[in-house]
Amino acid sequence: MASRQAGNSYEDGYILVPPSILTSRFLWYTVICLGQLVNSSTMITFKNVSKIYPGQQIALKNINLDIKPGEFVSIVGQSGTGKTTLVKLILAEERPSKGKIVIGGWDITGIKYREIPTLRRQIGVVFQDFKLLPRKTLYENVAFALEVAGESNEKISEIVPQVLKIVGLESKVNRYPTQISGGEQQRVVVARSLAHRPKILVADEPTGNLDSINSRDIIELLKKINDFGTTVVLVTHNREIVNDLRKRVITIEDGVVVSDQKRGKYLL
Amino acid sequence: MLFLSLSRVIRFSAQNFARNIWLSIVTITIVVLTLFSVTTLVFVNAVMEQAIQLVESKVDVSVYFKPTVTAEQIFAVQTNLEALDYVRDVEYVSKSQALEKLRVRYNNSPLILESLKELNDNPLNDTLIVRTHDTSDYQKVIDILNATPQYAVLIENKNFDDNQAVVRRLERIAAEVTGVGWAVTIFFSIIAILVIVNTIRIAIYTHRSEISIMKLVGASNWFVRGPFIGEAIFYALVGTLITLGISYLVTNVSDPFVVNLLGQTDFSLLRYMNQNVVHIFGIEFIGMVFVSVFSTSIALTRYLRV
Ligand SMILES: Nc1ncnc2c1ncn2[C@@H]1O[C@H](COP(=O)(O)OP(=O)(O)O)[C@@H](O)[C@H]1O
Ligand SMILES: [Mg+2]
């Protein structure tokens, strides 16, 4: 009887129903350990990564990074220090000249051309220039990202209102980008980047064109997304934002990581 | 899933086409010019071939017999000639038939008719008209007639209508026309390639934000390129249809002249077109799809960097 009860107590969440307490307990620990292993594994890993552009322009030198699932990381540094290059390496828009890059357990160092779309569907991207299509409504702009990735029409009509609601624009879905403010436009871009339910959201200076109030809104949005469990990588050189966030800050200077703090401040 | 993507690719193709409407019109014009020069080439070749056949069928050797020769003797010669494998047929025309033919032929010339009437004796000869399968075999017939002594006694004269020279000239003209036609076609094809490359280049430029978004959100490479390939196929399709329309128009207008020119052969360009329309324009469409997809690939590899 006892063994049965013990067996039942392990049923929830685990497929394995052990025949005896002993083995079940053993499996139970194994599962926990494995779970911790998964948890402790990293979402983004850079190992001795250098990027040298044609013409001997060294953008990144020997970068080592470990970003864990669910982390919120700010990457700061002056202009021209290689922050965007780092983002492009994550997206496989550029390839490392040296070193190894692993995203979610997938070594993308030598990623094949035809595999790139699969990678990008799992990473949401937000850039400084808004990059909304002016001839499409907000709804159509978000739907476009799903359409071109081959999502079904039913799925599209289900997801688009959801993500537009997350960014608080559910009432303006039929407007065109010119009919909303800059901050709202950037929120649509965030909504679009969420459409694929990415595990990682990369935002390269998302507040670069926005005033402080709109910037704050965007950052709040990113925090909210991070709370859902998405790993967020925020590239910025906005001091206030970084200091208010009280999250991990990686500082890059001339292509080198000069500091990596758990609850960082803007150093420069 | 494939069908869904395909329908989206087609929709994006149509948008590409519509968004640069003037460029699309220019592109289609050059596609039509190319295809029309091919069609013209096909038509001219068909007409020339008919003309050559017509002239070839008129080449013959006429053997005129002396007045003393009897019909039996002539039939014997006819039988011998017909036995030759390169001879197609041998026609016997008696002198009275020959005179009748002459009367019919000069029906409209009273002067000649008068002079014919004034003859109280038929001055013409009994004749055998020899036709061979191949124009080059006429000389063989002449040689045999010359080399056989028992024929020589019977024959007064023989006449080899040298239409072969006409045939050769026609063949030369046909070859030249074909050469010029190909040169024009190749010229237009090269222009078409340049124009399509440029059109697609501009389409890529016009859609650069869409393309960069597509790439960033993980559209497959096929999906990014598909609309441009679709646009290329669309140009080929619309171009072929317009060429088909113009060709029918031209055929309709020119057919009376062609029928007149080749009266005896019972050849009609319109009928030729109707019989071969699928063939001609099917091949032209496929050829143009190759040309335009090839051009688009050039533009995509050159201007659509990943
Ligand atoms: N495609 C490129 N080709 C050559 N050099 C480049 C290229 N992209 C960036 N760089 C150079 O690499 C360095 C880092 O650029 P970037 O990563 O854009 O910096 P950041 O985003 O921090 O401003 C700069 O010196 C820049 O000029
Ligand atoms: Mg940058």
XYZ file of C-alpha atoms and ligand atoms in Angstrom:
602
model
C 0.000 0.000 0.000
C 2.758 2.324 1.043
C 4.654 1.820 -2.139
C 1.522 2.558 -4.088
C 0.933 5.852 -2.318
C 4.536 6.786 -2.804
C 4.163 5.900 -6.473
C 1.149 8.180 -6.766
C 2.921 11.107 -5.228
C 5.429 11.059 -8.058
C 2.892 10.856 -10.821
C 2.293 14.549 -11.212
C 4.589 16.075 -13.778
C 6.510 12.902 -14.464
C 5.661 10.266 -16.946
C 7.581 7.561 -15.209
C 5.604 5.651 -12.576
C 8.249 3.704 -10.686
C 7.617 0.078 -9.555
C 9.231 0.546 -6.126
C 9.934 3.425 -3.794
C 13.619 2.992 -4.059
C 13.898 3.153 -7.801
C 11.228 5.827 -7.950
C 13.111 7.939 -5.470
C 16.282 7.396 -7.444
C 14.564 8.462 -10.668
C 12.986 11.394 -8.916
C 16.413 12.708 -7.958
C 17.741 11.997 -11.404
C 14.948 14.066 -12.904
C 15.597 16.929 -10.527
C 19.295 16.840 -11.249
C 18.666 16.801 -14.987
C 16.264 19.679 -14.573
C 18.899 21.675 -12.773
C 21.328 20.799 -15.480
C 18.946 22.183 -18.058
C 18.371 25.232 -15.893
C 22.037 25.813 -15.362
C 22.760 25.402 -19.064
C 23.073 28.630 -20.996
C 20.862 30.212 -23.582
C 23.621 32.162 -25.290
C 27.269 31.180 -25.129
C 30.201 32.977 -26.724
C 33.496 31.179 -26.431
C 36.625 33.112 -27.427
C 34.698 34.832 -30.177
C 36.426 37.374 -32.395
C 34.975 39.164 -35.349
C 37.233 40.768 -37.907
C 35.472 42.481 -40.784
C 37.003 42.537 -44.237
C 39.659 45.231 -44.268
C 41.129 44.097 -40.934
C 38.480 46.021 -38.959
C 38.466 44.239 -35.610
C 34.977 44.572 -34.124
C 35.119 42.002 -31.323
C 38.115 40.489 -29.596
C 38.037 37.206 -27.721
C 34.553 37.546 -26.234
C 33.400 35.072 -23.598
C 29.750 35.226 -22.562
C 27.245 33.031 -20.804
C 23.646 34.166 -20.735
C 21.226 31.901 -18.929
C 17.612 31.174 -19.881
C 15.300 33.840 -18.487
C 18.056 36.360 -17.862
C 17.746 40.046 -18.639
C 21.123 41.307 -19.828
C 22.037 44.840 -20.824
C 24.965 45.322 -23.117
C 26.418 48.805 -22.953
C 29.313 50.592 -24.548
C 30.140 53.534 -26.693
C 29.273 53.716 -30.323
C 31.472 51.620 -32.600
C 32.566 49.209 -29.896
C 30.989 46.140 -31.456
C 27.574 45.861 -29.780
C 25.632 45.522 -33.019
C 28.217 43.068 -34.277
C 27.496 40.949 -31.220
C 23.774 41.057 -32.001
C 24.439 40.115 -35.629
C 26.502 37.145 -34.506
C 23.597 35.924 -32.356
C 21.277 36.212 -35.370
C 23.835 34.560 -37.679
C 23.781 37.693 -39.802
C 27.525 37.634 -39.442
C 29.803 34.703 -38.696
C 32.570 34.715 -36.103
C 36.111 34.895 -37.409
C 37.261 32.886 -34.429
C 35.621 31.066 -31.537
C 32.328 29.301 -30.999
C 28.734 30.473 -30.552
C 26.026 28.266 -29.049
C 22.379 29.387 -28.887
C 19.982 27.266 -26.836
C 22.297 24.305 -27.119
C 22.678 24.704 -30.843
C 26.198 25.375 -32.078
C 25.618 27.986 -34.759
C 29.277 28.728 -35.434
C 29.169 27.090 -38.830
C 25.408 27.253 -39.316
C 24.209 26.301 -42.771
C 22.572 28.923 -44.936
C 19.271 27.028 -45.044
C 19.227 26.581 -41.256
C 19.325 30.313 -40.538
C 15.516 30.795 -40.840
C 14.975 28.129 -38.159
C 17.295 30.017 -35.821
C 15.680 33.374 -36.489
C 12.179 32.086 -35.850
C 13.272 31.477 -32.280
C 14.812 34.884 -31.727
C 12.783 38.084 -31.622
C 14.558 41.188 -32.871
C 13.961 44.875 -32.224
C 16.131 47.515 -33.861
C 16.559 51.214 -33.431
C 15.045 52.125 -36.791
C 11.502 50.961 -36.534
C 11.268 48.956 -39.708
C 7.516 48.755 -39.928
C 6.047 48.467 -43.416
C 4.304 51.794 -44.072
C 1.668 50.369 -46.411
C 0.484 47.773 -43.968
C -1.694 48.261 -40.919
C -0.338 47.378 -37.504
C -2.244 44.117 -37.688
C -0.814 43.352 -41.134
C 2.695 44.256 -40.030
C 2.590 41.684 -37.254
C 0.785 39.150 -39.424
C 3.456 39.576 -42.101
C 6.128 38.103 -39.818
C 3.991 35.014 -39.347
C 2.884 34.776 -42.949
C 6.382 34.712 -44.365
C 7.399 32.054 -41.883
C 4.581 29.845 -43.137
C 2.208 30.080 -40.162
C -1.398 29.055 -40.858
C -4.097 31.698 -41.213
C -5.993 30.475 -38.144
C -2.847 30.652 -36.047
C -2.143 34.145 -37.365
C -5.582 35.460 -36.495
C -5.145 33.978 -33.036
C -1.613 35.243 -32.305
C -1.688 38.757 -33.775
C -4.382 40.200 -31.450
C -2.660 38.525 -28.492
C 0.725 40.120 -29.049
C -0.796 43.490 -29.909
C -2.664 43.265 -26.629
C 0.565 42.544 -24.755
C 2.018 45.812 -26.050
C -1.257 47.641 -25.338
C -2.231 48.482 -28.899
C -5.276 46.268 -29.303
C -7.439 49.300 -30.009
C -5.297 50.551 -32.898
C -4.777 47.395 -34.924
C -6.194 48.876 -38.100
C -4.098 52.044 -38.097
C -1.116 52.573 -40.332
C 2.346 53.209 -38.849
C 2.159 56.902 -39.805
C -0.992 57.260 -37.735
C 0.650 56.358 -34.427
C 3.477 57.806 -32.343
C 7.123 56.730 -32.424
C 6.795 54.963 -29.101
C 3.746 53.111 -30.309
C 5.550 52.155 -33.491
C 8.359 50.637 -31.494
C 5.815 48.737 -29.420
C 4.440 47.256 -32.621
C 7.962 46.183 -33.522
C 8.187 44.500 -30.133
C 4.810 42.854 -30.759
C 6.056 41.604 -34.096
C 9.207 40.219 -32.515
C 7.008 38.289 -30.085
C 4.844 36.748 -32.769
C 6.943 33.607 -32.995
C 6.996 33.292 -29.197
C 10.767 33.501 -29.207
C 12.942 32.098 -26.447
C 15.266 35.057 -26.876
C 14.487 38.701 -27.516
C 17.322 40.844 -28.797
C 16.790 44.596 -28.766
C 19.517 46.746 -30.334
C 19.088 50.312 -29.057
C 15.277 50.047 -29.088
C 14.944 53.412 -27.385
C 17.470 55.236 -29.515
C 14.844 57.288 -31.310
C 12.467 57.757 -28.392
C 11.989 60.354 -25.650
C 12.430 59.284 -22.037
C 8.764 58.515 -21.352
C 8.409 56.321 -24.407
C 11.764 54.735 -23.635
C 10.557 53.820 -20.182
C 7.439 52.232 -21.691
C 9.518 50.082 -23.986
C 11.794 48.979 -21.178
C 8.769 48.145 -19.000
C 7.495 46.079 -21.894
C 10.804 44.244 -22.177
C 10.709 43.543 -18.432
C 7.192 42.188 -18.765
C 8.323 39.919 -21.595
C 11.263 38.821 -19.475
C 8.817 37.978 -16.694
C 7.100 35.546 -19.090
C 10.428 33.694 -19.175
C 11.949 35.079 -22.346
C 15.669 35.753 -22.277
C 16.193 39.429 -23.073
C 19.372 40.966 -24.455
C 19.154 44.749 -24.456
C 21.790 46.819 -26.196
C 21.710 50.422 -25.109
C 23.775 53.393 -24.090
C 21.071 55.010 -22.027
C 22.512 55.471 -18.548
C 19.193 55.982 -16.712
C 17.646 52.878 -18.148
C 20.553 50.663 -17.199
C 20.810 52.067 -13.690
C 17.059 51.703 -13.083
C 16.948 48.149 -14.317
C 19.247 46.739 -11.649
C 19.963 43.707 -13.791
C 23.079 42.197 -15.285
C 25.196 44.641 -17.279
C 27.958 43.721 -19.707
C 30.201 46.592 -20.737
C 32.090 46.441 -24.002
C 34.939 48.737 -24.902
C 36.770 48.522 -28.214
C 35.521 45.036 -28.869
C 36.463 43.673 -25.462
C 34.260 42.859 -22.448
C 35.628 45.141 -19.721
C 33.064 44.354 -17.043
C 30.225 41.932 -16.384
C 28.211 42.728 -13.259
C 25.249 40.901 -11.829
C 23.457 44.061 -10.725
C 25.291 46.496 -12.819
C 25.498 50.216 -13.219
C 26.364 52.128 -16.309
C 30.107 52.550 -15.907
C 31.269 54.823 -18.651
C 1.434 24.371 -45.838
C 3.099 24.287 -49.247
C -0.105 25.493 -50.850
C -0.410 28.261 -48.276
C 3.145 29.423 -48.928
C 2.601 29.168 -52.654
C -0.518 31.317 -52.540
C 1.338 33.891 -50.419
C 4.285 33.862 -52.809
C 1.901 34.401 -55.721
C 0.235 37.267 -53.887
C 3.593 38.912 -53.192
C 4.575 38.378 -56.863
C 1.460 40.161 -58.011
C 2.252 43.013 -55.616
C 5.788 43.253 -57.015
C 4.317 43.408 -60.477
C 1.757 46.061 -59.597
C 3.966 48.260 -57.486
C 6.376 49.060 -60.315
C 3.727 49.088 -62.974
C 5.665 51.144 -65.554
C 8.725 49.013 -65.198
C 6.523 45.973 -65.579
C 5.119 47.399 -68.800
C 8.582 48.063 -70.213
C 9.669 44.562 -69.248
C 6.656 42.979 -70.851
C 7.180 45.033 -73.997
C 10.686 43.714 -74.450
C 9.506 40.183 -73.673
C 6.819 40.570 -76.341
C 9.355 41.911 -78.866
C 11.586 38.925 -78.245
C 8.783 36.421 -78.545
C 7.304 38.137 -81.565
C 10.602 38.008 -83.413
C 10.683 34.274 -82.720
C 7.111 33.906 -83.955
C 7.920 35.869 -87.102
C 10.884 33.609 -87.654
C 8.671 30.549 -87.356
C 6.117 32.001 -89.777
C 8.660 33.120 -92.346
C 10.276 29.686 -92.223
C 6.923 28.006 -92.763
C 6.122 30.233 -95.742
C 9.583 29.813 -97.239
C 9.381 26.064 -96.910
C 6.074 26.074 -98.731
C 7.482 28.314 -101.447
C 10.462 26.041 -101.966
C 8.222 22.990 -102.160
C 6.055 24.812 -104.638
C 8.951 25.636 -106.905
C 10.463 22.194 -106.489
C 7.240 20.594 -107.577
C 7.449 22.585 -110.791
C 10.867 21.350 -111.745
C 10.607 18.790 -114.520
C 12.253 17.442 -117.628
C 10.222 17.636 -120.838
C 11.078 15.096 -123.537
C 9.779 16.097 -126.984
C 9.408 13.272 -129.463
C 9.832 13.443 -133.210
C 6.525 13.586 -135.151
C 7.168 10.143 -136.636
C 7.330 8.379 -133.306
C 4.286 6.257 -132.473
C 2.389 6.314 -129.220
C 3.516 2.750 -128.420
C 7.153 3.771 -128.655
C 6.513 6.703 -126.355
C 4.722 4.499 -123.819
C 7.684 2.136 -123.876
C 10.003 5.015 -122.968
C 7.531 6.130 -120.305
C 7.482 2.649 -118.756
C 11.273 2.494 -118.723
C 11.607 5.896 -117.109
C 8.967 5.101 -114.498
C 10.957 2.038 -113.517
C 13.797 4.258 -112.254
C 13.557 4.565 -108.494
C 14.381 8.251 -108.347
C 11.605 9.143 -110.805
C 8.404 10.178 -109.148
C 6.123 10.211 -112.160
C 6.113 10.486 -115.910
C 3.250 12.292 -117.553
C 2.289 11.812 -121.168
C 1.012 14.882 -123.009
C -0.052 14.341 -126.618
C 0.488 17.154 -129.072
C -3.221 17.936 -129.253
C -3.335 18.172 -125.450
C -0.310 20.402 -125.579
C -2.003 22.697 -128.036
C -5.086 22.797 -125.869
C -2.968 23.730 -122.873
C -1.392 26.494 -124.885
C -4.789 27.835 -125.856
C -5.917 27.843 -122.248
C -2.765 29.490 -121.064
C -2.967 32.320 -123.571
C -6.680 32.722 -123.283
C -6.211 36.378 -122.517
C -3.855 37.134 -125.384
C -5.911 37.436 -128.571
C -2.777 37.952 -130.636
C -1.285 34.601 -129.774
C -4.663 32.902 -130.075
C -5.002 34.372 -133.574
C -1.615 33.088 -134.645
C -2.410 29.669 -133.189
C -5.601 29.605 -135.184
C -3.772 30.424 -138.351
C -1.692 27.274 -138.129
C -3.404 24.520 -140.035
C -0.976 21.941 -138.745
C -0.210 21.318 -135.068
C 3.466 22.278 -134.724
C 3.836 20.782 -131.295
C 5.309 17.443 -130.277
C 4.129 14.572 -128.199
C 5.795 15.043 -124.839
C 6.743 13.137 -121.708
C 7.079 15.235 -118.559
C 9.409 13.589 -116.020
C 9.461 14.551 -112.360
C 11.900 13.137 -109.843
C 11.711 12.912 -106.070
C 14.731 15.113 -105.649
C 15.644 18.128 -107.717
C 19.238 16.952 -107.926
C 18.189 13.837 -109.873
C 17.088 15.683 -113.015
C 20.575 15.596 -114.394
C 20.533 11.789 -114.079
C 17.396 11.637 -116.220
C 19.005 13.836 -118.861
C 22.156 11.708 -118.763
C 20.227 8.465 -119.295
C 18.313 9.949 -122.224
C 21.585 11.104 -123.778
C 23.447 7.896 -123.162
C 20.823 5.495 -124.588
C 21.056 5.373 -128.419
C 17.585 3.898 -129.009
C 16.077 6.890 -127.137
C 18.178 9.378 -129.024
C 16.583 8.375 -132.349
C 13.118 9.056 -131.036
C 13.756 12.278 -129.238
C 13.730 15.544 -131.014
C 14.565 17.723 -128.077
C 14.625 17.741 -124.322
C 14.246 20.605 -122.048
C 15.323 20.792 -118.452
C 13.519 23.688 -116.832
C 16.274 24.967 -114.670
C 14.058 25.805 -111.709
C 16.722 24.250 -109.582
C 18.515 27.582 -109.643
C 15.349 29.212 -108.312
C 15.096 26.609 -105.577
C 18.698 27.205 -104.598
C 18.130 30.917 -104.501
C 15.028 30.482 -102.356
C 16.919 28.216 -100.021
C 19.661 30.771 -99.743
C 17.140 33.516 -99.019
C 15.474 31.292 -96.435
C 18.808 30.651 -94.775
C 19.594 34.343 -94.747
C 16.186 35.268 -93.374
C 16.584 32.621 -90.695
C 20.030 33.959 -89.869
C 18.769 37.520 -89.585
C 15.772 36.273 -87.596
C 18.027 34.517 -85.122
C 20.270 37.543 -84.845
C 17.247 39.738 -84.075
C 15.947 37.173 -81.588
C 19.286 36.905 -79.817
C 19.560 40.679 -79.779
C 16.130 41.023 -78.180
C 16.865 38.165 -75.776
C 19.979 39.931 -74.533
C 18.038 43.160 -74.096
C 15.299 41.177 -72.336
C 17.840 39.674 -69.947
C 19.285 43.114 -69.179
C 15.848 44.653 -68.691
C 14.612 41.817 -66.470
C 17.786 41.871 -64.358
C 17.271 45.584 -63.884
C 13.555 45.273 -63.166
C 14.168 42.651 -60.513
C 16.992 44.721 -59.117
C 14.632 47.635 -58.697
C 11.978 45.328 -57.267
C 14.526 44.131 -54.725
C 15.368 47.735 -53.935
C 11.707 48.690 -53.599
C 11.124 45.793 -51.247
C 14.307 46.120 -49.249
C 12.497 46.736 -45.960
C 10.155 43.791 -46.523
C 13.116 41.628 -47.422
C 15.122 42.578 -44.360
C 12.080 41.991 -42.156
C 11.398 38.682 -43.871
C 14.939 37.602 -43.200
C 14.922 38.767 -39.596
C 11.710 36.962 -38.759
C 12.990 33.772 -40.332
C 11.291 33.533 -43.704
C 12.833 30.676 -45.619
C 15.177 31.640 -48.414
C 12.741 30.128 -50.867
C 10.067 32.409 -49.504
C 12.246 35.498 -49.898
C 13.209 34.614 -53.462
C 9.912 33.075 -54.506
C 8.051 36.309 -55.271
C 10.799 37.493 -57.618
C 10.867 34.175 -59.448
C 7.078 34.371 -59.558
C 7.309 37.843 -61.026
C 9.667 36.529 -63.719
C 7.287 33.724 -64.641
C 4.466 36.228 -64.670
C 6.354 38.355 -67.232
C 6.865 35.296 -69.414
C 3.196 34.344 -69.149
C 1.750 37.788 -69.862
C 4.347 38.340 -72.608
C 3.425 35.061 -74.291
C -0.290 35.815 -74.142
C 0.185 39.274 -75.648
C 2.437 37.848 -78.368
C -0.199 35.243 -79.093
C -2.796 37.985 -79.539
C -0.568 40.087 -81.785
C 0.407 37.036 -83.809
C -3.229 36.216 -84.495
C -3.803 39.780 -85.577
C -0.797 39.751 -87.902
C -1.762 36.342 -89.265
C -5.255 37.507 -90.030
C -4.009 40.568 -91.863
C -1.266 38.828 -93.820
C -3.007 35.571 -94.627
C -4.670 36.776 -97.893
C -1.257 37.760 -99.233
C 0.283 34.467 -98.221
C -2.578 32.464 -99.703
C -2.205 34.455 -102.907
C 1.544 33.971 -103.021
C 1.390 30.234 -102.475
C -1.909 29.788 -104.323
C -1.248 26.348 -105.740
C -0.019 24.791 -102.498
C -3.215 25.324 -100.555
C -1.236 26.842 -97.664
C -2.834 29.210 -95.190
C -0.849 30.908 -92.460
C -3.944 31.104 -90.302
C -4.480 27.378 -90.589
C -0.798 26.765 -89.905
C -1.094 28.933 -86.807
C -4.228 27.140 -85.631
C -2.605 23.764 -86.067
C 0.611 24.713 -84.282
C -0.516 27.314 -81.747
C 0.025 25.144 -78.657
C 3.340 23.938 -79.953
C 4.741 27.334 -80.970
C 3.606 29.312 -77.975
C 4.150 26.505 -75.504
C 7.786 26.361 -76.491
C 8.057 30.146 -76.544
C 6.558 30.342 -73.043
C 8.892 27.711 -71.654
C 11.861 29.348 -73.358
C 10.900 32.745 -71.968
C 10.428 31.285 -68.491
C 13.999 30.034 -68.715
C 15.269 33.412 -69.909
C 13.426 35.406 -67.256
C 14.114 33.038 -64.370
C 17.760 32.995 -65.427
C 17.825 36.813 -65.430
C 16.082 36.917 -62.067
C 18.608 34.510 -60.581
C 21.374 36.804 -61.773
C 19.669 39.765 -60.096
C 19.011 37.795 -56.905
C 22.563 36.528 -56.533
C 23.961 39.955 -57.276
C 21.600 42.186 -55.342
C 19.911 40.064 -52.683
C 22.636 39.550 -50.156
C 21.957 37.585 -47.000
N 29.980 45.319 -42.252
C 31.069 45.909 -41.701
N 32.234 45.951 -42.375
C 33.330 46.507 -41.834
N 33.357 47.072 -40.627
C 32.224 47.060 -39.900
C 31.025 46.482 -40.396
N 30.056 46.616 -39.460
C 30.637 47.253 -38.429
N 31.924 47.517 -38.684
C 32.883 48.154 -37.767
O 32.979 47.372 -36.602
C 33.016 48.188 -35.474
C 31.889 47.848 -34.540
O 30.667 48.209 -35.137
P 29.249 47.973 -34.454
O 29.192 46.558 -34.036
O 28.204 48.454 -35.346
O 29.374 48.901 -33.170
P 28.236 49.485 -32.206
O 26.965 48.789 -32.505
O 28.741 49.219 -30.845
O 28.146 50.941 -32.468
C 32.952 49.639 -35.961
O 34.256 50.131 -35.987
C 32.410 49.518 -37.344
O 32.926 50.521 -38.157
Mg 25.059 49.590 -33.000
